[in-house]
Short mmCIF file of C-alpha atoms in Angstrom, two decimals:
data_model
loop_
_atom_site.label_atom_id
_atom_site.label_comp_id
_atom_site.label_asym_id
_atom_site.label_seq_id
_atom_site.Cartn_x
_atom_site.Cartn_y
_atom_site.Cartn_z
CA UNK A 22 32.96 142.84 -20.42
CA UNK A 23 34.56 146.15 -19.60
CA UNK A 24 38.25 146.90 -20.09
CA UNK A 25 38.69 147.39 -16.34
CA UNK A 26 37.85 143.77 -15.61
CA UNK A 27 40.09 142.26 -18.29
CA UNK A 28 43.83 142.69 -17.88
CA UNK A 29 44.57 141.75 -21.51
CA UNK A 30 42.37 142.76 -24.43
CA UNK A 31 43.57 142.14 -28.00
CA UNK A 32 41.60 143.48 -30.96
CA UNK A 33 42.22 142.97 -34.66
CA UNK A 34 45.88 142.07 -34.15
CA UNK A 35 47.88 141.52 -37.34
CA UNK A 36 51.58 140.79 -37.73
CA UNK A 37 53.59 139.81 -40.79
CA UNK A 38 57.28 139.11 -41.30
CA UNK A 39 57.99 139.95 -44.93
CA UNK A 40 55.36 138.23 -47.05
CA UNK A 41 54.43 135.78 -44.29
CA UNK A 42 51.33 136.67 -42.30
CA UNK A 43 52.01 135.28 -38.80
CA UNK A 44 48.97 136.61 -36.92
CA UNK A 45 45.81 137.51 -38.80
CA UNK A 46 43.01 139.51 -37.14
CA UNK A 47 43.35 138.03 -33.66
CA UNK A 48 40.70 139.06 -31.13
CA UNK A 49 41.29 137.79 -27.61
CA UNK A 50 40.12 138.89 -24.18
CA UNK A 51 41.74 137.25 -21.18
CA UNK A 52 39.91 137.20 -17.85
CA UNK A 53 41.60 138.30 -14.66
CA UNK A 54 43.08 135.53 -12.57
CA UNK A 55 42.60 132.91 -15.28
CA UNK A 56 45.11 130.77 -17.14
CA UNK A 57 44.91 130.74 -20.92
CA UNK A 58 46.80 128.05 -22.82
CA UNK A 59 47.74 128.86 -26.42
CA UNK A 60 48.29 125.79 -28.57
CA UNK A 61 49.32 125.38 -32.17
CA UNK A 62 51.94 123.96 -34.47
CA UNK A 63 55.42 125.46 -34.53
CA UNK A 64 55.58 128.68 -36.56
CA UNK A 65 51.93 129.64 -36.02
CA UNK A 66 52.84 132.83 -34.16
CA UNK A 67 52.33 131.74 -30.54
CA UNK A 68 55.63 133.16 -29.24
CA UNK A 69 55.16 136.26 -31.41
CA UNK A 70 51.80 136.79 -29.70
CA UNK A 71 53.48 136.75 -26.26
CA UNK A 72 56.23 139.14 -27.39
CA UNK A 73 53.61 141.51 -28.81
CA UNK A 74 51.71 141.42 -25.49
CA UNK A 75 54.83 142.61 -23.62
CA UNK A 76 55.85 145.11 -26.31
CA UNK A 77 59.00 143.39 -27.58
CA UNK A 78 57.50 143.21 -31.08
CA UNK A 79 55.24 145.88 -32.52
CA UNK A 80 52.07 144.75 -34.30
CA UNK A 81 51.32 145.85 -37.88
CA UNK A 82 47.78 146.76 -36.88
CA UNK A 83 45.28 146.22 -34.08
CA UNK A 84 45.44 147.08 -30.40
CA UNK A 85 46.81 145.26 -27.34
CA UNK A 86 45.49 146.74 -24.14
CA UNK A 87 47.15 145.79 -20.86
CA UNK A 88 45.11 147.10 -17.94
CA UNK A 89 43.41 149.47 -20.38
CA UNK A 90 46.56 150.89 -21.99
CA UNK A 91 47.51 150.17 -25.58
CA UNK A 92 51.02 148.76 -25.37
CA UNK A 93 51.83 149.67 -28.97
CA UNK A 94 51.23 153.39 -28.53
CA UNK A 95 52.22 154.26 -24.94
CA UNK A 96 55.48 156.22 -24.39
CA UNK A 97 58.58 154.21 -23.44
CA UNK A 98 58.58 155.16 -19.74
CA UNK A 99 54.90 154.18 -19.44
CA UNK A 100 55.64 150.95 -21.31
CA UNK A 101 58.26 150.09 -18.70
CA UNK A 102 55.72 150.74 -15.92
CA UNK A 103 53.34 148.29 -17.61
CA UNK A 104 56.16 145.75 -18.03
CA UNK A 105 56.78 145.79 -14.29
CA UNK A 106 53.32 144.22 -13.91
CA UNK A 107 54.17 141.43 -16.34
CA UNK A 108 56.49 138.47 -15.76
CA UNK A 109 57.90 136.64 -18.78
CA UNK A 110 59.39 133.15 -18.74
CA UNK A 111 61.35 132.72 -21.97
CA UNK A 112 61.50 129.45 -23.89
CA UNK A 113 65.19 128.88 -23.04
CA UNK A 114 64.94 130.82 -19.76
CA UNK A 115 67.22 133.57 -21.23
CA UNK A 116 69.21 133.88 -18.01
CA UNK A 117 72.04 136.43 -18.07
CA UNK A 118 74.99 134.09 -18.48
CA UNK A 119 77.56 136.39 -16.86
CA UNK A 120 75.51 136.67 -13.64
CA UNK A 121 74.93 134.05 -10.95
CA UNK A 122 71.51 132.55 -10.30
CA UNK A 123 70.93 134.94 -7.36
CA UNK A 124 72.11 137.95 -9.40
CA UNK A 125 69.74 136.97 -12.20
CA UNK A 126 66.76 137.02 -9.84
CA UNK A 127 68.01 140.22 -8.19
CA UNK A 128 68.46 142.01 -11.55
CA UNK A 129 64.87 143.34 -11.93
CA UNK A 130 64.61 143.99 -8.17
CA UNK A 131 67.78 146.12 -8.06
CA UNK A 132 66.60 148.32 -10.92
CA UNK A 133 62.86 148.57 -10.36
CA UNK A 134 62.36 148.67 -6.59
CA UNK A 135 63.51 150.80 -3.66
CA UNK A 136 64.35 147.73 -1.55
CA UNK A 137 67.60 147.74 0.41
CA UNK A 138 70.35 145.24 -0.42
CA UNK A 139 69.33 143.05 2.55
CA UNK A 140 65.64 143.17 1.63
CA UNK A 141 66.49 142.22 -1.93
CA UNK A 142 68.68 139.34 -0.77
CA UNK A 143 65.81 138.09 1.41
CA UNK A 144 63.38 138.34 -1.52
CA UNK A 145 65.80 136.47 -3.79
CA UNK A 146 66.11 133.70 -1.19
CA UNK A 147 62.30 133.45 -0.95
CA UNK A 148 61.86 133.28 -4.70
CA UNK A 149 64.59 130.68 -5.16
CA UNK A 150 63.12 128.63 -2.32
CA UNK A 151 59.69 128.79 -3.96
CA UNK A 152 61.07 127.21 -7.16
CA UNK A 153 63.33 124.78 -5.26
CA UNK A 154 66.60 126.42 -6.28
CA UNK A 155 67.86 127.83 -2.98
CA UNK A 156 70.98 125.65 -3.13
CA UNK A 157 72.13 127.02 -6.49
CA UNK A 158 72.19 130.76 -5.69
CA UNK A 159 75.89 131.19 -6.40
CA UNK A 160 76.07 129.05 -9.52
CA UNK A 161 76.28 130.41 -13.05
CA UNK A 162 73.50 129.48 -15.50
CA UNK A 163 76.00 127.34 -17.45
CA UNK A 164 76.53 125.21 -14.32
CA UNK A 165 72.88 124.15 -13.94
CA UNK A 166 70.57 121.97 -16.06
CA UNK A 167 67.88 123.17 -18.49
CA UNK A 168 65.11 122.37 -16.04
CA UNK A 169 66.89 124.28 -13.28
CA UNK A 170 67.36 127.23 -15.62
CA UNK A 171 63.60 127.23 -16.26
CA UNK A 172 63.00 127.32 -12.51
CA UNK A 173 65.39 130.26 -12.09
CA UNK A 174 63.75 131.98 -15.05
CA UNK A 175 60.41 131.52 -13.32
CA UNK A 176 61.79 132.99 -10.07
CA UNK A 177 63.09 136.01 -12.05
CA UNK A 178 59.73 136.38 -13.82
CA UNK A 179 58.00 136.50 -10.41
CA UNK A 180 60.51 138.89 -8.80
CA UNK A 181 58.39 142.03 -9.16
CA UNK A 182 55.15 140.31 -8.03
CA UNK A 183 53.57 140.58 -11.49
CA UNK A 184 49.81 140.53 -12.00
CA UNK A 185 50.26 138.86 -15.38
CA UNK A 186 52.73 136.08 -16.25
CA UNK A 187 53.54 134.98 -19.79
CA UNK A 188 55.07 131.52 -20.24
CA UNK A 189 56.76 130.70 -23.55
CA UNK A 190 56.92 126.90 -23.79
CA UNK A 191 57.83 126.38 -20.12
CA UNK A 192 58.37 122.63 -20.50
CA UNK A 193 59.97 122.50 -23.96
CA UNK A 194 63.08 120.31 -24.04
CA UNK A 195 62.58 118.93 -20.54
CA UNK A 196 62.23 115.31 -19.48
CA UNK A 197 58.67 114.25 -18.45
CA UNK A 198 59.41 114.33 -14.71
CA UNK A 199 60.97 117.83 -14.78
CA UNK A 200 58.17 119.01 -17.11
CA UNK A 201 55.64 117.70 -14.59
CA UNK A 202 57.41 119.61 -11.80
CA UNK A 203 57.30 122.84 -13.82
CA UNK A 204 53.60 122.25 -14.56
CA UNK A 205 53.06 121.76 -10.82
CA UNK A 206 54.88 125.04 -10.10
CA UNK A 207 52.70 126.93 -12.60
CA UNK A 208 49.51 125.42 -11.15
CA UNK A 209 50.68 126.10 -7.58
CA UNK A 210 51.50 129.73 -8.32
CA UNK A 211 48.19 130.16 -10.06
CA UNK A 212 46.36 128.84 -7.01
CA UNK A 213 48.44 130.86 -4.56
CA UNK A 214 48.53 134.23 -6.34
CA UNK A 215 45.52 134.21 -8.67
CA UNK A 216 47.68 135.63 -11.44
CA UNK A 217 46.49 136.08 -15.00
CA UNK A 218 48.60 133.71 -17.07
CA UNK A 219 49.12 133.04 -20.75
CA UNK A 220 50.96 129.78 -21.45
CA UNK A 221 52.23 128.98 -24.93
CA UNK A 222 52.88 125.25 -24.96
CA UNK A 223 52.70 121.89 -26.71
CA UNK A 224 52.40 120.10 -23.36
CA UNK A 225 48.86 118.71 -23.43
CA UNK A 226 49.27 117.10 -20.01
CA UNK A 227 50.12 120.48 -18.48
CA UNK A 228 47.29 122.22 -20.32
CA UNK A 229 44.81 119.73 -18.89
CA UNK A 230 46.32 120.29 -15.46
CA UNK A 231 46.35 124.09 -15.11
CA UNK A 232 44.43 125.83 -17.91
CA UNK A 233 41.04 127.48 -17.53
CA UNK A 234 40.76 128.12 -21.24
CA UNK A 235 42.43 126.87 -24.40
CA UNK A 236 43.01 128.71 -27.67
CA UNK A 237 44.28 126.93 -30.77
CA UNK A 238 46.13 128.93 -33.43
CA UNK A 239 46.38 127.72 -37.00
CA UNK A 240 47.87 129.72 -39.87
CA UNK A 241 47.71 132.90 -37.82
CA UNK A 242 44.07 132.66 -36.80
CA UNK A 243 42.19 131.25 -33.80
CA UNK A 244 40.48 128.01 -34.83
CA UNK A 245 39.27 126.98 -31.37
CA UNK A 246 38.52 128.88 -28.17
CA UNK A 247 37.05 127.07 -25.15
CA UNK A 248 37.82 124.87 -22.19
CA UNK A 249 40.07 121.82 -22.39
CA UNK A 250 36.92 119.67 -22.21
CA UNK A 251 35.60 121.45 -25.35
CA UNK A 252 38.96 120.81 -27.00
CA UNK A 253 38.81 117.10 -26.19
CA UNK A 254 35.26 116.78 -27.44
CA UNK A 255 35.88 118.62 -30.70
CA UNK A 256 35.08 116.67 -33.87
CA UNK A 257 37.42 118.89 -35.94
CA UNK A 258 39.93 116.66 -37.70
CA UNK A 259 42.90 118.99 -37.13
CA UNK A 260 42.15 119.42 -33.40
CA UNK A 261 41.63 115.69 -32.90
CA UNK A 262 44.92 114.95 -34.69
CA UNK A 263 46.79 117.60 -32.66
CA UNK A 264 45.41 116.21 -29.39
CA UNK A 265 46.21 112.62 -30.36
CA UNK A 266 49.78 113.28 -31.46
CA UNK A 267 50.65 115.73 -28.66
CA UNK A 268 49.26 113.63 -25.81
CA UNK B 29 109.06 177.24 -54.35
CA UNK B 30 109.46 173.78 -53.00
CA UNK B 31 107.65 174.76 -49.84
CA UNK B 32 104.73 176.30 -51.72
CA UNK B 33 104.23 173.08 -53.69
CA UNK B 34 104.40 171.16 -50.45
CA UNK B 35 101.82 173.46 -48.86
CA UNK B 36 99.13 172.51 -51.42
CA UNK B 37 99.77 168.81 -51.46
CA UNK B 38 98.73 167.73 -47.95
CA UNK B 39 95.32 169.39 -48.27
CA UNK B 40 94.55 167.47 -51.48
CA UNK B 41 96.05 164.33 -50.05
CA UNK B 42 93.69 164.54 -47.07
CA UNK B 43 90.74 164.86 -49.44
CA UNK B 44 91.81 161.93 -51.61
CA UNK B 45 92.56 159.74 -48.61
CA UNK B 46 89.20 160.63 -47.04
CA UNK B 47 87.29 159.71 -50.20
CA UNK B 48 89.20 156.45 -50.64
CA UNK B 49 88.77 155.39 -47.02
CA UNK B 50 85.09 156.39 -46.98
CA UNK B 51 84.58 154.22 -50.05
CA UNK B 52 86.41 151.39 -48.30
CA UNK B 53 84.15 151.72 -45.26
CA UNK B 54 81.07 151.71 -47.50
CA UNK B 55 82.41 148.67 -49.30
CA UNK B 56 83.28 147.02 -46.01
CA UNK B 57 79.79 147.56 -44.59
CA UNK B 58 78.11 146.41 -47.81
CA UNK B 59 80.37 143.37 -48.13
CA UNK B 60 79.93 142.48 -44.46
CA UNK B 61 76.20 141.90 -44.89
CA UNK B 62 75.08 138.26 -44.85
CA UNK B 63 74.43 136.90 -48.32
CA UNK B 64 71.00 136.10 -49.69
CA UNK B 65 67.71 137.81 -50.36
CA UNK B 66 68.99 140.06 -53.16
CA UNK B 67 66.71 140.95 -56.04
CA UNK B 68 68.61 142.70 -58.80
CA UNK B 69 66.13 144.56 -60.95
CA UNK B 70 68.66 146.19 -63.23
CA UNK B 71 72.13 147.56 -63.51
CA UNK B 72 71.21 150.88 -61.86
CA UNK B 73 69.63 149.29 -58.82
CA UNK B 74 72.52 146.81 -58.71
CA UNK B 75 74.96 149.67 -58.48
CA UNK B 76 72.78 151.64 -56.07
CA UNK B 77 72.00 148.76 -53.69
CA UNK B 78 75.26 148.77 -51.67
CA UNK B 79 75.05 152.56 -51.45
CA UNK B 80 71.44 152.39 -50.23
CA UNK B 81 72.41 149.74 -47.65
CA UNK B 82 75.33 151.91 -46.56
CA UNK B 83 73.07 154.94 -46.10
CA UNK B 84 70.45 152.80 -44.31
CA UNK B 85 73.12 151.42 -42.00
CA UNK B 86 74.35 154.90 -41.15
CA UNK B 87 70.79 156.06 -40.50
CA UNK B 88 70.18 153.15 -38.16
CA UNK B 89 73.50 153.76 -36.41
CA UNK B 90 72.52 157.42 -35.95
CA UNK B 91 69.15 156.46 -34.46
CA UNK B 92 70.90 153.93 -32.19
CA UNK B 93 73.39 156.56 -30.97
CA UNK B 94 70.54 159.01 -30.33
CA UNK B 95 68.70 156.46 -28.21
CA UNK B 96 71.87 155.51 -26.32
CA UNK B 97 72.68 159.20 -25.66
CA UNK B 98 69.19 159.80 -24.24
CA UNK B 99 69.42 156.65 -22.11
CA UNK B 100 72.92 157.56 -20.85
CA UNK B 101 71.70 160.88 -19.43
CA UNK B 102 68.54 159.49 -17.82
CA UNK B 103 68.43 158.39 -14.20
CA UNK B 104 69.13 155.94 -12.65
CA UNK B 105 72.76 155.74 -13.82
CA UNK B 106 74.45 152.37 -14.09
CA UNK B 107 77.70 153.30 -12.28
CA UNK B 108 78.51 149.76 -11.15
CA UNK B 109 78.27 148.38 -14.66
CA UNK B 110 80.28 151.38 -15.95
CA UNK B 111 83.10 150.68 -13.49
CA UNK B 112 83.03 147.01 -14.43
CA UNK B 113 83.28 147.89 -18.14
CA UNK B 114 86.10 150.39 -17.49
CA UNK B 115 88.01 147.59 -15.79
CA UNK B 116 87.26 145.15 -18.60
CA UNK B 117 87.97 147.57 -21.45
CA UNK B 118 90.73 149.64 -19.84
CA UNK B 119 92.72 147.66 -17.29
CA UNK B 120 92.57 144.38 -19.21
CA UNK B 121 93.72 146.05 -22.44
CA UNK B 122 96.74 147.62 -20.75
CA UNK B 123 99.24 144.76 -21.30
CA UNK B 124 98.31 144.53 -24.98
CA UNK B 125 98.53 148.27 -25.51
CA UNK B 126 101.83 148.52 -23.61
CA UNK B 127 103.32 145.73 -25.71
CA UNK B 128 102.10 147.29 -28.97
CA UNK B 129 103.43 150.71 -27.96
CA UNK B 130 106.79 149.25 -26.92
CA UNK B 131 107.14 147.33 -30.19
CA UNK B 132 106.33 150.41 -32.24
CA UNK B 133 108.88 152.43 -30.24
CA UNK B 134 111.60 149.89 -31.02
CA UNK B 135 110.65 149.72 -34.70
CA UNK B 136 110.60 153.52 -34.98
CA UNK B 137 114.06 153.68 -33.45
CA UNK B 138 115.49 150.95 -35.70
CA UNK B 139 113.96 152.27 -38.91
CA UNK B 140 114.62 155.95 -38.32
CA UNK B 141 118.21 155.52 -37.10
CA UNK B 142 119.32 154.12 -40.45
CA UNK B 143 117.51 156.82 -42.44
CA UNK B 144 118.76 159.70 -40.29
CA UNK B 145 122.30 158.28 -40.43
CA UNK B 146 122.36 158.88 -44.18
CA UNK B 147 121.78 162.60 -43.63
CA UNK B 148 123.97 162.92 -40.56
CA UNK B 149 120.95 163.79 -38.43
CA UNK B 150 121.08 161.03 -35.80
CA UNK B 151 120.77 163.65 -33.07
CA UNK B 152 117.17 164.17 -34.22
CA UNK B 153 116.25 160.57 -33.35
CA UNK B 154 114.80 161.25 -29.83
CA UNK B 155 112.64 164.08 -31.19
CA UNK B 156 111.37 161.95 -34.06
CA UNK B 157 110.50 159.04 -31.77
CA UNK B 158 108.74 161.24 -29.22
CA UNK B 159 106.88 163.41 -31.74
CA UNK B 160 105.86 160.38 -33.75
CA UNK B 161 104.61 158.46 -30.70
CA UNK B 162 102.60 161.25 -29.07
CA UNK B 163 101.18 162.86 -32.18
CA UNK B 164 100.05 159.93 -34.29
CA UNK B 165 101.60 156.51 -33.84
CA UNK B 166 100.61 156.07 -30.17
CA UNK B 167 96.98 157.17 -30.60
CA UNK B 168 96.24 155.23 -33.81
CA UNK B 169 98.07 152.05 -32.78
CA UNK B 170 96.28 152.10 -29.40
CA UNK B 171 92.90 152.65 -31.05
CA UNK B 172 93.38 149.85 -33.59
CA UNK B 173 94.76 147.37 -31.04
CA UNK B 174 91.94 148.13 -28.58
CA UNK B 175 89.38 147.98 -31.42
CA UNK B 176 90.59 144.47 -32.22
CA UNK B 177 90.20 143.32 -28.65
CA UNK B 178 87.28 145.36 -27.34
CA UNK B 179 85.05 145.72 -30.42
CA UNK B 180 85.19 141.98 -31.04
CA UNK B 181 84.42 141.32 -27.38
CA UNK B 182 81.46 143.70 -27.29
CA UNK B 183 80.14 142.47 -30.65
CA UNK B 184 80.35 138.83 -29.58
CA UNK B 185 78.93 139.38 -26.09
CA UNK B 186 75.97 141.52 -27.13
CA UNK B 187 75.40 139.42 -30.25
CA UNK B 188 75.25 136.30 -28.13
CA UNK B 189 72.90 138.00 -25.66
CA UNK B 190 70.67 139.07 -28.54
CA UNK B 191 70.31 135.65 -30.17
CA UNK B 192 69.72 133.92 -26.81
CA UNK B 193 66.95 136.44 -25.94
CA UNK B 194 68.86 137.86 -22.96
CA UNK B 195 68.39 141.39 -24.31
CA UNK B 196 64.66 140.71 -24.76
CA UNK B 197 64.58 139.41 -21.18
CA UNK B 198 66.19 142.63 -20.00
CA UNK B 199 63.59 144.74 -21.82
CA UNK B 200 60.80 142.53 -20.47
CA UNK B 201 62.16 143.23 -16.95
CA UNK B 202 61.63 146.97 -17.61
CA UNK B 203 65.41 147.54 -17.81
CA UNK B 204 66.66 149.58 -20.77
CA UNK B 205 69.39 147.56 -22.55
CA UNK B 206 70.49 150.70 -24.39
CA UNK B 207 71.45 152.15 -21.03
CA UNK B 208 72.68 149.06 -19.21
CA UNK B 209 74.55 147.39 -22.07
CA UNK B 210 75.36 149.98 -24.76
CA UNK B 211 75.79 153.28 -22.89
CA UNK B 212 78.06 151.79 -20.23
CA UNK B 213 80.34 150.18 -22.83
CA UNK B 214 80.51 153.28 -25.03
CA UNK B 215 81.26 155.62 -22.11
CA UNK B 216 83.90 153.20 -20.80
CA UNK B 217 85.58 153.17 -24.24
CA UNK B 218 85.51 157.00 -24.38
CA UNK B 219 87.09 157.31 -20.91
CA UNK B 220 89.67 154.53 -21.28
CA UNK B 221 91.12 155.18 -24.74
CA UNK B 222 93.01 158.40 -23.82
CA UNK B 223 94.47 156.73 -20.71
CA UNK B 224 95.56 153.69 -22.70
CA UNK B 225 97.10 156.02 -25.28
CA UNK B 226 99.22 157.68 -22.59
CA UNK B 227 100.40 154.22 -21.51
CA UNK B 228 101.19 153.29 -25.11
CA UNK B 229 103.08 156.58 -25.66
CA UNK B 230 105.09 156.00 -22.48
CA UNK B 231 106.07 152.43 -23.42
CA UNK B 232 106.89 153.44 -26.99
CA UNK B 233 109.17 156.28 -25.90
CA UNK B 234 110.82 154.15 -23.21
CA UNK B 235 111.51 151.26 -25.58
CA UNK B 236 112.59 153.70 -28.28
CA UNK B 237 115.25 154.93 -25.87
CA UNK B 238 116.25 151.35 -24.94
CA UNK B 239 116.68 150.49 -28.62
CA UNK B 240 118.54 153.74 -29.25
CA UNK B 241 120.88 153.35 -26.31
CA UNK B 242 121.68 149.74 -27.22
CA UNK B 243 122.84 150.92 -30.64
CA UNK B 244 124.63 154.01 -29.37
CA UNK B 245 124.70 154.72 -25.64
CA UNK B 246 122.63 157.73 -24.59
CA UNK B 247 121.29 158.49 -21.13
CA UNK B 248 117.52 158.55 -20.61
CA UNK B 249 117.78 162.11 -19.34
CA UNK B 250 119.60 163.31 -22.45
CA UNK B 251 117.21 161.36 -24.67
CA UNK B 252 114.19 162.99 -23.02
CA UNK B 253 115.72 166.47 -22.88
CA UNK B 254 116.60 166.27 -26.52
CA UNK B 255 113.31 164.68 -27.59
CA UNK B 256 110.99 166.87 -25.53
CA UNK B 257 112.71 170.06 -26.60
CA UNK B 258 110.04 171.99 -28.48
CA UNK B 259 107.16 169.71 -27.50
CA UNK B 260 104.14 171.72 -26.36
CA UNK B 261 100.81 170.73 -24.86
CA UNK B 262 99.30 171.24 -28.32
CA UNK B 263 101.49 168.39 -29.52
CA UNK B 264 100.31 166.07 -26.77
CA UNK B 265 96.81 166.92 -25.49
CA UNK B 266 94.73 167.11 -28.72
CA UNK B 267 96.16 163.91 -30.27
CA UNK B 268 95.65 162.06 -26.99
CA UNK B 269 92.10 163.33 -26.50
CA UNK B 270 91.14 162.53 -30.08
CA UNK B 271 91.25 158.87 -29.04
CA UNK B 272 88.11 159.54 -26.99
CA UNK B 273 86.39 159.92 -30.38
CA UNK B 274 87.95 156.61 -31.47
CA UNK B 275 86.56 155.07 -28.28
CA UNK B 276 83.09 156.44 -29.05
CA UNK B 277 83.29 154.97 -32.56
CA UNK B 278 84.40 151.50 -31.49
CA UNK B 279 81.95 151.35 -28.57
CA UNK B 280 78.99 152.55 -30.63
CA UNK B 281 79.70 150.42 -33.72
CA UNK B 282 80.40 147.27 -31.70
CA UNK B 283 77.30 147.72 -29.49
CA UNK B 284 75.16 148.48 -32.54
CA UNK B 285 76.37 145.46 -34.49
CA UNK B 286 75.99 143.21 -31.44
CA UNK B 287 72.48 144.37 -30.52
CA UNK B 288 71.16 143.84 -34.06
CA UNK B 289 72.63 140.33 -34.41
CA UNK B 290 70.26 137.66 -35.62
CA UNK B 291 70.37 134.11 -36.89
CA UNK B 292 72.12 132.12 -34.15
CA UNK B 293 75.84 131.47 -34.07
CA UNK B 294 76.33 132.71 -37.64
CA UNK B 295 74.77 136.01 -36.59
CA UNK B 296 77.10 136.26 -33.59
CA UNK B 297 80.11 135.58 -35.85
CA UNK B 298 78.97 138.24 -38.29
CA UNK B 299 78.38 140.76 -35.47
CA UNK B 300 81.88 140.09 -34.10
CA UNK B 301 83.70 140.38 -37.42
CA UNK B 302 81.75 143.40 -38.62
CA UNK B 303 82.25 145.17 -35.27
CA UNK B 304 86.03 144.97 -35.70
CA UNK B 305 86.18 145.65 -39.45
CA UNK B 306 83.78 148.60 -39.46
CA UNK B 307 85.08 150.23 -36.28
CA UNK B 308 88.72 149.93 -37.47
CA UNK B 309 87.89 151.48 -40.85
CA UNK B 310 85.83 154.24 -39.25
CA UNK B 311 88.65 154.99 -36.79
CA UNK B 312 91.05 155.48 -39.72
CA UNK B 313 88.58 157.77 -41.51
CA UNK B 314 87.94 159.71 -38.30
CA UNK B 315 91.70 160.03 -37.79
CA UNK B 316 92.08 161.78 -41.16
CA UNK B 317 89.34 164.24 -40.23
CA UNK B 318 90.53 164.78 -36.66
CA UNK B 319 94.17 165.33 -37.67
CA UNK B 320 93.00 167.97 -40.11
CA UNK B 321 90.87 169.64 -37.42
CA UNK B 322 93.74 169.53 -34.91
CA UNK B 323 96.05 171.17 -37.44
CA UNK B 324 93.47 173.93 -37.94
CA UNK B 325 92.60 174.56 -34.28
CA UNK B 326 95.96 173.75 -32.66
CA UNK B 327 98.59 174.88 -35.18
CA UNK B 328 102.20 173.94 -34.44
#
């Protein structure tokens, strides 16, 4: 597989915090337009992996190529150009709490596009409508529920029409019905836009629903890489236990 | 002879005060670190550790300021956020600063009247109030009062944004938080402090007159004519403009402490407290240095 066909290529990635090795020699190539689900127990470095992919955390060693450019070594202005192609939905949505819902979605548009105020307002309306939040445009994040915040976070992540979207536990802390709605949104967007997605999650139901490929992390290394069907059929005791308890 | 002894003393005093306050700042920064994780390998390293942390902290602050300075002068400029911060830091601090200045003016009048009365020099009261307010009391009181309000606000706000990943979200959206969050707040502090100082000076002088005239009637015109007699721009402009440096200190320290917060609510609390403590101490140290420089470059 050539670099040009794979939007994300990770080679020999290592990351430690103090004496604790969080990611140990990770090699991962993600195909264009596919959805990769990253599973694993808490503290196995799943969120760290996402933050390294977008350049929020620097790796100790190894390379992370996004569209052929190593994110750890590119200059800051180039890094920002790469980031414009990546959407990131944070675990707790990370909405700017002093801005309204509409201003949150408008924030990346106002600073990274040449759109007029009216064009931006139209785009914000479209994005909020897509995630079912058009009625909450003028509310502050503190005035809406956790599930609604996730939806707004998703609208903000999609604002710049990214080619890659990273989801950090999109359904964590949500009730089953809201979690199902978020899973449906992710699957719908995937179908509609053919985006390359990496989803860090514990939500087995969602993984079955939208993932093309599943990777399981354990103690900083990949212990399984395959389809969800492979995952279900695995005889490995740890994988079977994870699947049974998470389902 | 008396004057020659007096000539040598202030220079040494400045040196001693600088060393003492610098040590206090170092101690404040070292003591303001969260506890835990220490490994004392011996008495030498035990003694050196706070010093090393102090030097490390200063190095990191320097790197932070360098990055903010580069971001501040790179397009596109965040004028809307700057105006919003100027309103938040400047306009909303005005009542507090005016009240502090007025209170100091009254206290100056009350305290000095009794002292001057002993020497039969009550006629000097307007000059003492005005000189005191514009040269030192107004600027330092304004800086410390604003540091208490603004540095805590910036430390808490940015600290909270840091621990809730809002700053990470900003970076992930290809927006530079050093420009949008830090540079706008620091520049707003630099621009607003001198204006707030003028307001504080005005209120202090006005209330100094009110206090004075209640004790012994004197018209405002006579009070001002008497007090402003001999005041030059060198007495007013440099001390007022030095507060821009105080603004830079409080903005930079508070933004720095806020943006490196970690560990949830405890981290936000630490960022808030340390922003106020460190910026207040550094303002006092900077005042010693700036007063000395003003005396050298703008002699009376």
